[in-house]
Amino acid sequence: EAGVTQFPSHSVIEKGQTVTLRCDPISGHDNLYWYRRVMGKEIKFLLHFVKESKQDESGMPNNRFLAERTGGTYSTLKVQPAELEDSGVYFCASSPRQAGEAFFGQGTRLTVV
Amino acid sequence: TQLLEQSPQFLSIQEGENLTVYCNSSSVFSSLQWYRQEPGEGPVLLVTVVTGGEVKKLKRLTFQFGDARKDSSLHITAAQPGDTGLYLCAGGYAGNNRKLIWGLGTSLAVNP
């Protein structure tokens, strides 16, 4: 069974550009989470989907970030316009239930120059 | 200010040695998770502890949750090169165990 997959694995963009990150959760997992780790800082929660609904988006940094999960399958996280401080590794995780183990993808390393 | 402090930040030991890494907080958590992360990969859950004073063993790894549920430790016996990686602890609050508070991690290198 395929694990959580994220695309792209790396992205380098210029300040002001738009980037869209994609996460394909494990099939059948209703819960999908986005996290971010900025260099030198701890991993931080961004938001949580249950199927296509946003359960908790309290960790989203600002309105330049937009997450969607149309159809309750894969999710996208768009950053528009990107700023230098958005650089970091973005992780996606999924779980079948809210409790229990969440499985992480390999992450997308975003560099804004 | 870090809510979860992990120590040491870096640790380099020889194969066969024992080690303990720590995860401390002034906050009380309803659960605490330990993860291991390898370069280019996402964190992989090792264990979840939920009861104060709880001890869980996973082969050569022993995890303990403090009585007050503010701190935890991970002890590895007879470390092997395959144990090399970044060990992260993350605390969860009741009602939303996914909105985890993460530590910075302990980077462990086990040399043959």
PDB file of C-alpha atoms in Angstrom:
ATOM      1  CA  GLU A   1       0.000   0.000   0.000  1.00  0.00           C
ATOM      2  CA  ALA A   2       1.354   3.416  -0.950  1.00  0.00           C
ATOM      3  CA  GLY A   3       2.202   5.788   1.860  1.00  0.00           C
ATOM      4  CA  VAL A   4       1.594   9.520   2.006  1.00  0.00           C
ATOM      5  CA  THR A   5       3.192  11.135  -1.022  1.00  0.00           C
ATOM      6  CA  GLN A   6       4.031  14.769  -1.507  1.00  0.00           C
ATOM      7  CA  PHE A   7       4.884  16.714  -4.649  1.00  0.00           C
ATOM      8  CA  PRO A   8       7.232  18.259  -5.428  1.00  0.00           C
ATOM      9  CA  SER A   9      10.007  17.092  -3.137  1.00  0.00           C
ATOM     10  CA  HIS A  10      11.830  20.388  -3.633  1.00  0.00           C
ATOM     11  CA  SER A  11      10.760  23.781  -4.950  1.00  0.00           C
ATOM     12  CA  VAL A  12      12.795  26.933  -5.391  1.00  0.00           C
ATOM     13  CA  ILE A  13      10.830  30.045  -6.263  1.00  0.00           C
ATOM     14  CA  GLU A  14      11.352  33.768  -6.223  1.00  0.00           C
ATOM     15  CA  LYS A  15       9.737  36.057  -3.715  1.00  0.00           C
ATOM     16  CA  GLY A  16       6.335  37.119  -4.982  1.00  0.00           C
ATOM     17  CA  GLN A  17       5.704  33.989  -7.013  1.00  0.00           C
ATOM     18  CA  THR A  18       3.041  31.394  -6.349  1.00  0.00           C
ATOM     19  CA  VAL A  19       3.701  27.798  -5.381  1.00  0.00           C
ATOM     20  CA  THR A  20       1.295  24.910  -4.924  1.00  0.00           C
ATOM     21  CA  LEU A  21       2.224  21.893  -2.866  1.00  0.00           C
ATOM     22  CA  ARG A  22       0.316  18.657  -3.194  1.00  0.00           C
ATOM     23  CA  CYS A  23      -0.307  15.827  -0.756  1.00  0.00           C
ATOM     24  CA  ASP A  24      -1.805  12.447  -1.573  1.00  0.00           C
ATOM     25  CA  PRO A  25      -2.832  10.747   1.672  1.00  0.00           C
ATOM     26  CA  ILE A  26      -3.098   7.034   2.224  1.00  0.00           C
ATOM     27  CA  SER A  27      -6.240   5.790   0.507  1.00  0.00           C
ATOM     28  CA  GLY A  28      -9.213   5.762   2.852  1.00  0.00           C
ATOM     29  CA  HIS A  29      -7.707   8.160   5.394  1.00  0.00           C
ATOM     30  CA  ASP A  30     -10.283  10.828   6.159  1.00  0.00           C
ATOM     31  CA  ASN A  31      -7.925  12.940   8.270  1.00  0.00           C
ATOM     32  CA  LEU A  32      -5.231  14.972   6.584  1.00  0.00           C
ATOM     33  CA  TYR A  33      -2.839  17.376   8.300  1.00  0.00           C
ATOM     34  CA  TRP A  34      -0.326  19.944   7.150  1.00  0.00           C
ATOM     35  CA  TYR A  35       2.733  20.875   9.209  1.00  0.00           C
ATOM     36  CA  ARG A  36       5.713  23.104   8.534  1.00  0.00           C
ATOM     37  CA  ARG A  37       9.252  23.210   9.831  1.00  0.00           C
ATOM     38  CA  VAL A  38      11.167  26.433   9.346  1.00  0.00           C
ATOM     39  CA  MET A  39      14.939  26.036   9.593  1.00  0.00           C
ATOM     40  CA  GLY A  40      16.098  26.197  13.177  1.00  0.00           C
ATOM     41  CA  LYS A  41      12.564  26.031  14.530  1.00  0.00           C
ATOM     42  CA  GLU A  42      10.265  23.241  15.609  1.00  0.00           C
ATOM     43  CA  ILE A  43       7.616  21.576  13.452  1.00  0.00           C
ATOM     44  CA  LYS A  44       4.367  23.514  13.665  1.00  0.00           C
ATOM     45  CA  PHE A  45       0.799  22.474  12.937  1.00  0.00           C
ATOM     46  CA  LEU A  46      -0.878  24.337  10.085  1.00  0.00           C
ATOM     47  CA  LEU A  47      -4.286  22.753   9.613  1.00  0.00           C
ATOM     48  CA  HIS A  48      -6.420  19.630   9.752  1.00  0.00           C
ATOM     49  CA  PHE A  49      -8.958  18.329   7.215  1.00  0.00           C
ATOM     50  CA  VAL A  50     -11.626  15.755   7.894  1.00  0.00           C
ATOM     51  CA  LYS A  51     -12.569  14.598   4.431  1.00  0.00           C
ATOM     52  CA  GLU A  52     -13.060  17.851   2.486  1.00  0.00           C
ATOM     53  CA  SER A  53     -13.844  20.031   5.525  1.00  0.00           C
ATOM     54  CA  LYS A  54     -11.350  22.139   7.429  1.00  0.00           C
ATOM     55  CA  GLN A  55     -11.541  20.940  11.032  1.00  0.00           C
ATOM     56  CA  ASP A  56      -8.899  23.284  12.379  1.00  0.00           C
ATOM     57  CA  GLU A  57      -6.920  25.894  10.450  1.00  0.00           C
ATOM     58  CA  SER A  58      -5.686  27.828  13.457  1.00  0.00           C
ATOM     59  CA  GLY A  59      -2.051  27.212  12.557  1.00  0.00           C
ATOM     60  CA  MET A  60      -2.155  28.845   9.138  1.00  0.00           C
ATOM     61  CA  PRO A  61       0.331  31.742   9.232  1.00  0.00           C
ATOM     62  CA  ASN A  62      -1.673  34.297   7.235  1.00  0.00           C
ATOM     63  CA  ASN A  63      -4.024  34.706   4.296  1.00  0.00           C
ATOM     64  CA  ARG A  64      -1.278  34.096   1.763  1.00  0.00           C
ATOM     65  CA  PHE A  65      -1.744  30.409   2.513  1.00  0.00           C
ATOM     66  CA  LEU A  66      -4.725  28.535   1.074  1.00  0.00           C
ATOM     67  CA  ALA A  67      -5.348  24.841   1.629  1.00  0.00           C
ATOM     68  CA  GLU A  68      -7.943  22.815  -0.205  1.00  0.00           C
ATOM     69  CA  ARG A  69      -9.074  19.228  -0.266  1.00  0.00           C
ATOM     70  CA  THR A  70     -11.733  19.009  -2.923  1.00  0.00           C
ATOM     71  CA  GLY A  71     -13.455  15.645  -2.954  1.00  0.00           C
ATOM     72  CA  GLY A  72     -11.799  14.626   0.259  1.00  0.00           C
ATOM     73  CA  THR A  73      -8.883  12.925  -1.455  1.00  0.00           C
ATOM     74  CA  TYR A  74      -5.657  14.779  -2.199  1.00  0.00           C
ATOM     75  CA  SER A  75      -4.923  18.202  -0.749  1.00  0.00           C
ATOM     76  CA  THR A  76      -3.122  21.258  -2.049  1.00  0.00           C
ATOM     77  CA  LEU A  77      -1.449  24.055  -0.141  1.00  0.00           C
ATOM     78  CA  LYS A  78      -0.952  27.213  -2.148  1.00  0.00           C
ATOM     79  CA  VAL A  79       1.265  30.073  -1.101  1.00  0.00           C
ATOM     80  CA  GLN A  80       0.565  33.322  -2.939  1.00  0.00           C
ATOM     81  CA  PRO A  81       2.578  35.499  -3.009  1.00  0.00           C
ATOM     82  CA  ALA A  82       5.507  33.681  -1.421  1.00  0.00           C
ATOM     83  CA  GLU A  83       7.749  35.525   1.018  1.00  0.00           C
ATOM     84  CA  LEU A  84      11.267  34.679   2.194  1.00  0.00           C
ATOM     85  CA  GLU A  85      10.013  33.569   5.618  1.00  0.00           C
ATOM     86  CA  ASP A  86       7.834  30.901   3.978  1.00  0.00           C
ATOM     87  CA  SER A  87      10.931  28.811   3.298  1.00  0.00           C
ATOM     88  CA  GLY A  88      10.951  25.507   5.121  1.00  0.00           C
ATOM     89  CA  VAL A  89       9.862  21.904   4.885  1.00  0.00           C
ATOM     90  CA  TYR A  90       6.136  21.311   4.560  1.00  0.00           C
ATOM     91  CA  PHE A  91       4.900  17.969   5.810  1.00  0.00           C
ATOM     92  CA  CYS A  92       1.591  16.311   5.179  1.00  0.00           C
ATOM     93  CA  ALA A  93       0.239  13.476   7.302  1.00  0.00           C
ATOM     94  CA  SER A  94      -2.889  11.349   7.207  1.00  0.00           C
ATOM     95  CA  SER A  95      -4.728   9.046   9.574  1.00  0.00           C
ATOM     96  CA  PRO A  96      -7.873   6.961   9.398  1.00  0.00           C
ATOM     97  CA  ARG A  97      -9.163   8.369  12.681  1.00  0.00           C
ATOM     98  CA  GLN A  98      -8.393  11.529  14.625  1.00  0.00           C
ATOM     99  CA  ALA A  99      -6.823   9.438  17.366  1.00  0.00           C
ATOM    100  CA  GLY A 100      -4.145   6.902  16.621  1.00  0.00           C
ATOM    101  CA  GLU A 101      -1.104   7.043  14.422  1.00  0.00           C
ATOM    102  CA  ALA A 102      -0.695   9.620  11.681  1.00  0.00           C
ATOM    103  CA  PHE A 103       1.568   8.735   8.771  1.00  0.00           C
ATOM    104  CA  PHE A 104       3.813  11.434   7.373  1.00  0.00           C
ATOM    105  CA  GLY A 105       4.910  12.112   3.842  1.00  0.00           C
ATOM    106  CA  GLN A 106       8.535  12.814   3.004  1.00  0.00           C
ATOM    107  CA  GLY A 107       7.928  16.552   2.937  1.00  0.00           C
ATOM    108  CA  THR A 108       8.346  19.324   0.381  1.00  0.00           C
ATOM    109  CA  ARG A 109      11.341  21.567   0.865  1.00  0.00           C
ATOM    110  CA  LEU A 110      10.356  25.064  -0.213  1.00  0.00           C
ATOM    111  CA  THR A 111      13.006  27.702  -0.740  1.00  0.00           C
ATOM    112  CA  VAL A 112      11.949  31.266  -1.472  1.00  0.00           C
ATOM    113  CA  VAL A 113      14.773  33.434  -2.820  1.00  0.00           C
TER     114      VAL A 113
ATOM    115  CA  THR B   1      10.449  30.254  23.763  1.00  0.00           C
ATOM    116  CA  GLN B   2      10.321  26.505  23.223  1.00  0.00           C
ATOM    117  CA  LEU B   3       7.377  24.803  24.897  1.00  0.00           C
ATOM    118  CA  LEU B   4       9.117  21.440  24.586  1.00  0.00           C
ATOM    119  CA  GLU B   5      12.840  21.372  25.260  1.00  0.00           C
ATOM    120  CA  GLN B   6      14.794  18.396  24.037  1.00  0.00           C
ATOM    121  CA  SER B   7      18.262  17.528  25.257  1.00  0.00           C
ATOM    122  CA  PRO B   8      20.857  16.942  24.217  1.00  0.00           C
ATOM    123  CA  GLN B   9      20.538  18.605  20.830  1.00  0.00           C
ATOM    124  CA  PHE B  10      23.284  16.407  19.358  1.00  0.00           C
ATOM    125  CA  LEU B  11      24.657  13.080  20.506  1.00  0.00           C
ATOM    126  CA  SER B  12      27.408  10.973  18.949  1.00  0.00           C
ATOM    127  CA  ILE B  13      28.159   7.594  20.515  1.00  0.00           C
ATOM    128  CA  GLN B  14      29.772   4.274  19.724  1.00  0.00           C
ATOM    129  CA  GLU B  15      27.847   1.164  18.837  1.00  0.00           C
ATOM    130  CA  GLY B  16      26.895  -0.781  21.943  1.00  0.00           C
ATOM    131  CA  GLU B  17      26.628   2.226  24.264  1.00  0.00           C
ATOM    132  CA  ASN B  18      23.483   3.202  26.136  1.00  0.00           C
ATOM    133  CA  LEU B  19      21.930   6.643  25.938  1.00  0.00           C
ATOM    134  CA  THR B  20      19.035   8.688  27.233  1.00  0.00           C
ATOM    135  CA  VAL B  21      17.430  11.707  25.608  1.00  0.00           C
ATOM    136  CA  TYR B  22      15.032  14.020  27.343  1.00  0.00           C
ATOM    137  CA  CYS B  23      11.946  16.008  26.524  1.00  0.00           C
ATOM    138  CA  ASN B  24      10.897  18.619  29.092  1.00  0.00           C
ATOM    139  CA  SER B  25       8.116  21.147  29.347  1.00  0.00           C
ATOM    140  CA  SER B  26       6.406  23.391  31.843  1.00  0.00           C
ATOM    141  CA  SER B  27       3.093  22.449  30.224  1.00  0.00           C
ATOM    142  CA  VAL B  28       0.970  19.422  31.014  1.00  0.00           C
ATOM    143  CA  PHE B  29       0.131  17.274  28.005  1.00  0.00           C
ATOM    144  CA  SER B  30      -2.612  14.692  27.631  1.00  0.00           C
ATOM    145  CA  SER B  31      -0.279  12.600  25.501  1.00  0.00           C
ATOM    146  CA  LEU B  32       3.279  12.612  24.326  1.00  0.00           C
ATOM    147  CA  GLN B  33       4.618  11.039  21.188  1.00  0.00           C
ATOM    148  CA  TRP B  34       8.134  10.110  20.140  1.00  0.00           C
ATOM    149  CA  TYR B  35       9.108  10.078  16.480  1.00  0.00           C
ATOM    150  CA  ARG B  36      12.218   9.161  14.560  1.00  0.00           C
ATOM    151  CA  GLN B  37      13.076  10.993  11.365  1.00  0.00           C
ATOM    152  CA  GLU B  38      15.723  10.106   8.798  1.00  0.00           C
ATOM    153  CA  PRO B  39      17.127  12.555   6.230  1.00  0.00           C
ATOM    154  CA  GLY B  40      14.709  13.223   3.375  1.00  0.00           C
ATOM    155  CA  GLU B  41      11.866  11.443   5.123  1.00  0.00           C
ATOM    156  CA  GLY B  42       8.976  12.428   7.323  1.00  0.00           C
ATOM    157  CA  PRO B  43       8.761  11.604  11.031  1.00  0.00           C
ATOM    158  CA  VAL B  44       7.758   8.050  11.893  1.00  0.00           C
ATOM    159  CA  LEU B  45       5.841   7.438  15.102  1.00  0.00           C
ATOM    160  CA  LEU B  46       7.634   5.230  17.634  1.00  0.00           C
ATOM    161  CA  VAL B  47       5.317   5.402  20.621  1.00  0.00           C
ATOM    162  CA  THR B  48       2.513   7.347  22.286  1.00  0.00           C
ATOM    163  CA  VAL B  49       2.350   7.639  26.071  1.00  0.00           C
ATOM    164  CA  VAL B  50      -0.766   8.942  27.765  1.00  0.00           C
ATOM    165  CA  THR B  51      -0.599   8.083  31.476  1.00  0.00           C
ATOM    166  CA  GLY B  52       1.632   9.823  34.011  1.00  0.00           C
ATOM    167  CA  GLY B  53       4.416   7.470  35.044  1.00  0.00           C
ATOM    168  CA  GLU B  54       3.805   5.196  32.084  1.00  0.00           C
ATOM    169  CA  VAL B  55       6.719   3.154  30.770  1.00  0.00           C
ATOM    170  CA  LYS B  56       6.648   1.555  27.331  1.00  0.00           C
ATOM    171  CA  LYS B  57       9.267  -0.680  25.798  1.00  0.00           C
ATOM    172  CA  LEU B  58       9.904  -1.197  22.124  1.00  0.00           C
ATOM    173  CA  LYS B  59      12.735  -3.718  21.763  1.00  0.00           C
ATOM    174  CA  ARG B  60      15.842  -1.799  22.912  1.00  0.00           C
ATOM    175  CA  LEU B  61      13.950   1.472  23.358  1.00  0.00           C
ATOM    176  CA  THR B  62      12.321   2.408  26.661  1.00  0.00           C
ATOM    177  CA  PHE B  63      10.001   5.408  26.867  1.00  0.00           C
ATOM    178  CA  GLN B  64       8.828   7.011  30.086  1.00  0.00           C
ATOM    179  CA  PHE B  65       6.203   9.678  30.654  1.00  0.00           C
ATOM    180  CA  GLY B  66       6.723  11.780  33.770  1.00  0.00           C
ATOM    181  CA  ASP B  67       4.285  11.491  36.660  1.00  0.00           C
ATOM    182  CA  ALA B  68       3.077  15.047  36.085  1.00  0.00           C
ATOM    183  CA  ARG B  69       2.842  14.514  32.299  1.00  0.00           C
ATOM    184  CA  LYS B  70       5.240  17.379  31.646  1.00  0.00           C
ATOM    185  CA  ASP B  71       8.315  15.449  30.627  1.00  0.00           C
ATOM    186  CA  SER B  72       9.453  12.265  28.981  1.00  0.00           C
ATOM    187  CA  SER B  73      12.603  10.308  28.310  1.00  0.00           C
ATOM    188  CA  LEU B  74      13.786   7.842  25.714  1.00  0.00           C
ATOM    189  CA  HIS B  75      16.448   5.335  26.683  1.00  0.00           C
ATOM    190  CA  ILE B  76      18.216   3.216  24.085  1.00  0.00           C
ATOM    191  CA  THR B  77      20.141   0.165  25.207  1.00  0.00           C
ATOM    192  CA  ALA B  78      23.099  -1.126  23.196  1.00  0.00           C
ATOM    193  CA  ALA B  79      22.715   1.416  20.419  1.00  0.00           C
ATOM    194  CA  GLN B  80      23.247   0.283  16.846  1.00  0.00           C
ATOM    195  CA  PRO B  81      24.125   2.283  13.715  1.00  0.00           C
ATOM    196  CA  GLY B  82      20.554   1.740  12.526  1.00  0.00           C
ATOM    197  CA  ASP B  83      19.358   3.857  15.461  1.00  0.00           C
ATOM    198  CA  THR B  84      20.972   6.913  13.877  1.00  0.00           C
ATOM    199  CA  GLY B  85      18.457   9.655  13.182  1.00  0.00           C
ATOM    200  CA  LEU B  86      16.581  12.637  14.563  1.00  0.00           C
ATOM    201  CA  TYR B  87      14.407  11.836  17.565  1.00  0.00           C
ATOM    202  CA  LEU B  88      11.484  14.189  18.051  1.00  0.00           C
ATOM    203  CA  CYS B  89       9.025  14.440  20.878  1.00  0.00           C
ATOM    204  CA  ALA B  90       5.617  16.020  20.437  1.00  0.00           C
ATOM    205  CA  GLY B  91       2.960  16.799  23.031  1.00  0.00           C
ATOM    206  CA  GLY B  92      -0.755  16.711  22.441  1.00  0.00           C
ATOM    207  CA  TYR B  93      -3.651  18.284  24.297  1.00  0.00           C
ATOM    208  CA  ALA B  94      -6.968  16.664  25.096  1.00  0.00           C
ATOM    209  CA  GLY B  95      -9.503  17.000  22.315  1.00  0.00           C
ATOM    210  CA  ASN B  96      -6.966  17.597  19.569  1.00  0.00           C
ATOM    211  CA  ASN B  97      -4.030  15.264  19.661  1.00  0.00           C
ATOM    212  CA  ARG B  98      -3.014  16.272  16.150  1.00  0.00           C
ATOM    213  CA  LYS B  99      -2.313  19.908  16.985  1.00  0.00           C
ATOM    214  CA  LEU B 100       0.964  18.749  18.389  1.00  0.00           C
ATOM    215  CA  ILE B 101       3.605  20.862  20.089  1.00  0.00           C
ATOM    216  CA  TRP B 102       6.974  19.665  18.836  1.00  0.00           C
ATOM    217  CA  GLY B 103      10.470  19.773  20.241  1.00  0.00           C
ATOM    218  CA  LEU B 104      13.479  20.634  18.101  1.00  0.00           C
ATOM    219  CA  GLY B 105      14.767  17.091  18.284  1.00  0.00           C
ATOM    220  CA  THR B 106      17.883  15.209  19.302  1.00  0.00           C
ATOM    221  CA  SER B 107      20.165  14.261  16.441  1.00  0.00           C
ATOM    222  CA  LEU B 108      21.734  10.889  17.262  1.00  0.00           C
ATOM    223  CA  ALA B 109      24.705   9.382  15.464  1.00  0.00           C
ATOM    224  CA  VAL B 110      25.749   5.845  16.354  1.00  0.00           C
ATOM    225  CA  ASN B 111      29.184   5.047  15.018  1.00  0.00           C
ATOM    226  CA  PRO B 112      30.220   1.463  14.155  1.00  0.00           C
TER     227      PRO B 112
END
